CSV table of C-alpha atoms in Angstrom, one decimal:
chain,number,residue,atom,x,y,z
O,1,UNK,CA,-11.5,5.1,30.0
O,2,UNK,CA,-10.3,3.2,26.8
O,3,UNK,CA,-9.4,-0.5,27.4
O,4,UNK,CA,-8.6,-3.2,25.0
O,5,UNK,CA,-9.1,-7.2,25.8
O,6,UNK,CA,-7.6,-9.9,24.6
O,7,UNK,CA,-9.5,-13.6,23.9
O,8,UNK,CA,-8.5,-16.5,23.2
O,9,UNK,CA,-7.0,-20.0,23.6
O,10,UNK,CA,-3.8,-20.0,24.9
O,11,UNK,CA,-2.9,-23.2,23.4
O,12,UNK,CA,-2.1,-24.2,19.7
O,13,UNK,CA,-0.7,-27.0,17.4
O,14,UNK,CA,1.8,-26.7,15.6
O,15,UNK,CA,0.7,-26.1,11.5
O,16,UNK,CA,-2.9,-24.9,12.5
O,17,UNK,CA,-4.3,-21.3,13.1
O,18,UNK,CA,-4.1,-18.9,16.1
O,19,UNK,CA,-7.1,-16.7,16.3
O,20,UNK,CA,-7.3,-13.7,19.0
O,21,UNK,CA,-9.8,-11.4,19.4
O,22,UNK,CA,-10.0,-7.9,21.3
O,23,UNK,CA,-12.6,-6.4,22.5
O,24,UNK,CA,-12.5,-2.4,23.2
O,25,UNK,CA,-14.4,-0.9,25.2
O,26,UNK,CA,-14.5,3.2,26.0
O,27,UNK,CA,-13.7,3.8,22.2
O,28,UNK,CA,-15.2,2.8,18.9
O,29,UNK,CA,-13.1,0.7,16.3
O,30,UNK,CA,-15.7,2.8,13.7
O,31,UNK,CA,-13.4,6.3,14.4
O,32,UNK,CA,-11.2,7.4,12.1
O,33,UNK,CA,-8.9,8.8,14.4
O,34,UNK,CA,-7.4,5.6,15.3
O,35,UNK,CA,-6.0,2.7,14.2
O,36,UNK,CA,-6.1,-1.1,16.1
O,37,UNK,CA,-2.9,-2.9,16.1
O,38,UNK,CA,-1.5,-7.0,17.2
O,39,UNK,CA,1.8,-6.8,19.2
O,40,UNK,CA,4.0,-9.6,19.6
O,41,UNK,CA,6.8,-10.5,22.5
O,42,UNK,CA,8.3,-13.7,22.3
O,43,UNK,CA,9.1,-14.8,26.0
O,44,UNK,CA,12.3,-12.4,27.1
O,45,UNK,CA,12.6,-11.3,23.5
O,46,UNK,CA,11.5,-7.6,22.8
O,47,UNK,CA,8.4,-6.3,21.2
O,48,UNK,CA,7.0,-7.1,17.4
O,49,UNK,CA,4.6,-4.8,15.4
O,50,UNK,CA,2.5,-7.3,13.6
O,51,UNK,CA,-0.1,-5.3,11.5
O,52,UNK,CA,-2.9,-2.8,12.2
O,53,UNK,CA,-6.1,-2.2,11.1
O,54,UNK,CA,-8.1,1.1,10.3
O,55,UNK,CA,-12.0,1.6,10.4
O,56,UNK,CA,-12.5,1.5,6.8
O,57,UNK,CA,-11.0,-2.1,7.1
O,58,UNK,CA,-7.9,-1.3,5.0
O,59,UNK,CA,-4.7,-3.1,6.4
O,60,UNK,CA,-1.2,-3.0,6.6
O,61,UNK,CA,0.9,-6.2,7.6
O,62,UNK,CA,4.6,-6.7,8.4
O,63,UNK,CA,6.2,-7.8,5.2
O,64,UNK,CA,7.6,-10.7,7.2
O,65,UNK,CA,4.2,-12.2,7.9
O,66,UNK,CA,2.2,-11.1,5.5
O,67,UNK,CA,1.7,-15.0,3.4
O,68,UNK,CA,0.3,-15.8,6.7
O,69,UNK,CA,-1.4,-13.0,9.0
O,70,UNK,CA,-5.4,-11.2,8.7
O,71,UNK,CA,-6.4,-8.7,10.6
O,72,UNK,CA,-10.2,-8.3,11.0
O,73,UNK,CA,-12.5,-6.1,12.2
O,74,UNK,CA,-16.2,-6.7,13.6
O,75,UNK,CA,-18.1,-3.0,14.1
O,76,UNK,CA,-20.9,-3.9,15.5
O,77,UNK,CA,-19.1,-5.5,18.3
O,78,UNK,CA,-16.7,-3.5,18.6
O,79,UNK,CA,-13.9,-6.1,18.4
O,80,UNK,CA,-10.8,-6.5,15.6
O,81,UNK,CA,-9.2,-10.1,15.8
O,82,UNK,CA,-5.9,-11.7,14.8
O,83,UNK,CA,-5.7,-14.9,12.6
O,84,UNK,CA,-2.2,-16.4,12.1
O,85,UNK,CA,-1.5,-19.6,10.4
O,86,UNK,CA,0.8,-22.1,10.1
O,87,UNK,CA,2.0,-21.4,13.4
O,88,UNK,CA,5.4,-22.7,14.6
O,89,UNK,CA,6.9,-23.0,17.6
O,90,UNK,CA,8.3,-19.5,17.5
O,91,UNK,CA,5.4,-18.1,17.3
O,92,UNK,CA,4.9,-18.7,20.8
O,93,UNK,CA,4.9,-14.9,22.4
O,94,UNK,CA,2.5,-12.9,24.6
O,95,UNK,CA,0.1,-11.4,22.2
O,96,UNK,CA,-1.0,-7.9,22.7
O,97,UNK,CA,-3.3,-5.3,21.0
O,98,UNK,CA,-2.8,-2.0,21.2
O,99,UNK,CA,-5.0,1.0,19.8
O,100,UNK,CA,-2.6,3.2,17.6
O,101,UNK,CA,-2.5,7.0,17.0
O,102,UNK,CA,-3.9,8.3,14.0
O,103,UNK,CA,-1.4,8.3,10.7
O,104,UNK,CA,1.3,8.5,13.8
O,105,UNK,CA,1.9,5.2,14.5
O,106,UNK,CA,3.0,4.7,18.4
O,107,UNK,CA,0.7,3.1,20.4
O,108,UNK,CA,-1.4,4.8,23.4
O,109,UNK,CA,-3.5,2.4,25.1
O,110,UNK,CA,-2.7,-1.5,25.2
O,111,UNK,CA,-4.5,-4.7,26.5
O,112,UNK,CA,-3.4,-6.7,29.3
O,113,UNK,CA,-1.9,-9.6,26.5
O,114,UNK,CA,-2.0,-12.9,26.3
O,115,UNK,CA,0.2,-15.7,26.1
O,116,UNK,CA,-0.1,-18.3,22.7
O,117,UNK,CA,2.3,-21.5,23.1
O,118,UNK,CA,2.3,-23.3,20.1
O,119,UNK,CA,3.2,-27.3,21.1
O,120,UNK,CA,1.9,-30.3,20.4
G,1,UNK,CA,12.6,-2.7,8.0
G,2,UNK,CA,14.9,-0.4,10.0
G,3,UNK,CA,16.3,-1.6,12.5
G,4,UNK,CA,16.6,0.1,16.5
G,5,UNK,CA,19.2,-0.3,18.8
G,6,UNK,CA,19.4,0.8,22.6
G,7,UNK,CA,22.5,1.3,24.8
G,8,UNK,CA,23.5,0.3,27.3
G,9,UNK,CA,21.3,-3.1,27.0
G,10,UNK,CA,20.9,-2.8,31.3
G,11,UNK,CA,22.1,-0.2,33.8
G,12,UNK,CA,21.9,-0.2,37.5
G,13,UNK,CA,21.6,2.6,39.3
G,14,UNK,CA,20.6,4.9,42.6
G,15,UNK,CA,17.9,6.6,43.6
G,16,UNK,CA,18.2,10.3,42.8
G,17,UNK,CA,20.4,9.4,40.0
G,18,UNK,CA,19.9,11.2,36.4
G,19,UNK,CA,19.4,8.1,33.8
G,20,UNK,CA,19.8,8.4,30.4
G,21,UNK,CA,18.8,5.6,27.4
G,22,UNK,CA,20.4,6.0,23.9
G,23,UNK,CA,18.5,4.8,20.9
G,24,UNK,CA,19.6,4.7,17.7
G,25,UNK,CA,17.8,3.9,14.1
G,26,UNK,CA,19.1,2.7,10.9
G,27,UNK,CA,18.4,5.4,8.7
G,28,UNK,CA,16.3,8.6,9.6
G,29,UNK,CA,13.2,8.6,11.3
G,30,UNK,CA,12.8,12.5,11.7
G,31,UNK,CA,11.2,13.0,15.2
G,32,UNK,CA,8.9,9.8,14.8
G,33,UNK,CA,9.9,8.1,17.9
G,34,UNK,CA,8.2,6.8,20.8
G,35,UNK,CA,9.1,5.3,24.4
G,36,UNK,CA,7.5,2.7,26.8
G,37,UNK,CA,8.1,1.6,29.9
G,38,UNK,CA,7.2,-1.7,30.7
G,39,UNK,CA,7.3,-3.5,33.9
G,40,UNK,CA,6.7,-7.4,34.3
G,41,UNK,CA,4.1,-9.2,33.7
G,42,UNK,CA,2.7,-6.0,32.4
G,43,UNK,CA,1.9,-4.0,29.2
G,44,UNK,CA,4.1,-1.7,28.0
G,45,UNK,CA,2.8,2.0,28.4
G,46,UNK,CA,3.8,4.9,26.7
G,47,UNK,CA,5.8,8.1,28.2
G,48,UNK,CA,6.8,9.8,25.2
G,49,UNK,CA,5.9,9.9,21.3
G,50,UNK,CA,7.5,12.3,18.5
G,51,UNK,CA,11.1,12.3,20.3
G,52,UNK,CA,10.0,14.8,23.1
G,53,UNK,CA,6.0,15.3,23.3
G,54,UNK,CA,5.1,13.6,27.2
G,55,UNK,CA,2.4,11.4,26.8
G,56,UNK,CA,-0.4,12.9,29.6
G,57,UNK,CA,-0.4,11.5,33.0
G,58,UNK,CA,3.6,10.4,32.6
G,59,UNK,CA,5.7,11.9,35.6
G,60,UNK,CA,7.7,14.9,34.4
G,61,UNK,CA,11.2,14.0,35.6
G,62,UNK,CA,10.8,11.5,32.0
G,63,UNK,CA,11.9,13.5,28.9
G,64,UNK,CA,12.8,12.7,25.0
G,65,UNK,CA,15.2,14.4,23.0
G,66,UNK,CA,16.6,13.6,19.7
G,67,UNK,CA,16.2,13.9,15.5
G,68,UNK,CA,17.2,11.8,12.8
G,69,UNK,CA,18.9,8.7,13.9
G,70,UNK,CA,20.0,9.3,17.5
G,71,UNK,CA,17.4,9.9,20.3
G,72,UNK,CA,17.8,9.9,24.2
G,73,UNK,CA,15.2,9.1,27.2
G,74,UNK,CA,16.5,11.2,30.4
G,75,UNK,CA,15.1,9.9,33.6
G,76,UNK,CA,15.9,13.2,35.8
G,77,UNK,CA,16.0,11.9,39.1
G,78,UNK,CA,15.5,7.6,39.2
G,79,UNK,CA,12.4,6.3,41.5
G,80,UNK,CA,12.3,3.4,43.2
G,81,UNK,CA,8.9,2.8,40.9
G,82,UNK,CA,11.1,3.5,37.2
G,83,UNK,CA,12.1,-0.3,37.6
G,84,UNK,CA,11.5,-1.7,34.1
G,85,UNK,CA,12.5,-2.2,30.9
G,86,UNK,CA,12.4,0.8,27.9
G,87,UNK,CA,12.0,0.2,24.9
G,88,UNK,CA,12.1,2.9,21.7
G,89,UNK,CA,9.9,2.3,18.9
G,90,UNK,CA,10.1,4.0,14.8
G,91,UNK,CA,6.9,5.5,14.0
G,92,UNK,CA,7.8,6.7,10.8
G,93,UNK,CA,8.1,3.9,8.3
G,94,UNK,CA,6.0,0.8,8.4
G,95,UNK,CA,6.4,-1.9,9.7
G,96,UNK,CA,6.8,0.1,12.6
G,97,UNK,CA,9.9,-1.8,14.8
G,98,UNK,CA,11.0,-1.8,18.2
G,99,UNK,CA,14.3,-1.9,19.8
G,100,UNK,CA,15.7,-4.7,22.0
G,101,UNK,CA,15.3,-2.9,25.5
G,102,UNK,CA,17.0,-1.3,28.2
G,103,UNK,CA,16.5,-3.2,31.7
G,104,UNK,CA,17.0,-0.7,34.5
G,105,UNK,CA,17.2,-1.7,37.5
G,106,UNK,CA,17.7,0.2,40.9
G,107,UNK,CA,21.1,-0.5,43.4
């Protein structure tokens, strides 16, 4: 059974760097079959692609936060992580990754997500 | 980016009842379009993906139809357990983008 985790601290300052990680487990990061995706959802708000990553380490970003957003991916763990800097208070969501389809682009297995509040 | 909307934005209804969720996109999409459920707390979980195709395991009184810019979920016959909140999602151009929900509840 695929399932995707989420790490990380749950708390960040304003102007510094979130960093998530997920870890999958009954699937390899390595296939090319899939790609590994960060969803956002501010509290009550609805749901934000952020970027994915494919196994040959290529990228895509939303435009929108592309000066500040990497997407990484560690093989041999089996993990891809999130960095996203110069974080504001709006960046303060439930942060989820998701494993995505191929070229296809909807998203069939998620991780439990993780809420980021950004405060002083 | 283009942009989703869903209508209505909630709906409350009866057991039994036959739901249906419009969603709409900014300029075509073809049949790339998916749906989610989500409940809360929760992650959301996919019931449908190229307008129609069921995702496996997903009851089959959920169904997709649509092409182009306008697409429909159909909930057949509502279950006490279809309590959440739907959202349609573009999987055609990137950055893929969601729409802002449909919360149904159950009278």
């Amino acid at each position: 059974q695929v399932q995707l985790q989420e790490s990380g601290p749950g708390l960040v300052k304003p102007s510094e760097t979130l960093s998530l990680t997920c870890t999958v487990s009954g699937a390899s990061v390595r296939s090319g079959s899939y790609y590994w995706s960060w969803i956002r959802q501010p509290p009550g708000k609805a749901l934000e692609w952020m970027g994915h990553i494919y196994y040959s380490a290529s990228t895509n970003y939303k435009p929108s936060l592309e000066s500040r957003i990497t997407i990484s991916l560690d093989r041999s763990r089996n993990q891809f992580s999130l960095e996203l800097t110069s974080v504001t208070a709006a960046d303060t969501a439930v942060y989820y990754c998701a494993r995505d389809v191929g070229r296809a682009g909807y998203f069939d297995y998620w991780g439990q997500g993780t809420l980021v509040t950004v405060s002083s | 980016d283009i942009q989703m909307t869903q209508s209505p934005s909630t709906l409350s209804a009866s057991v039994g009842d036959r739901v249906t969720i419009t969603c709409r996109a900014s300029q075509s999409i073809s049949n790339w379009l998916a749906w989610y459920q989500q409940k809360p707390g929760k992650a959301p979980k996919l019931l449908i993906y190229k307008a129609s195709s069921l995702e496996g395991g997903v009851p089959s009184r959920f169904s997709g139809s649509g092409s182009g810019t306008e697409f429909t979920l159909t909930i057949s016959s509502l279950q006490p357990d279809d309590l959440a909140t739907y959202y349609c999602q573009q999987h055609n151009t990137y950055p893929f983008t969601f729409g802002p929900g449909t919360k149904v509840d159950v009278k």
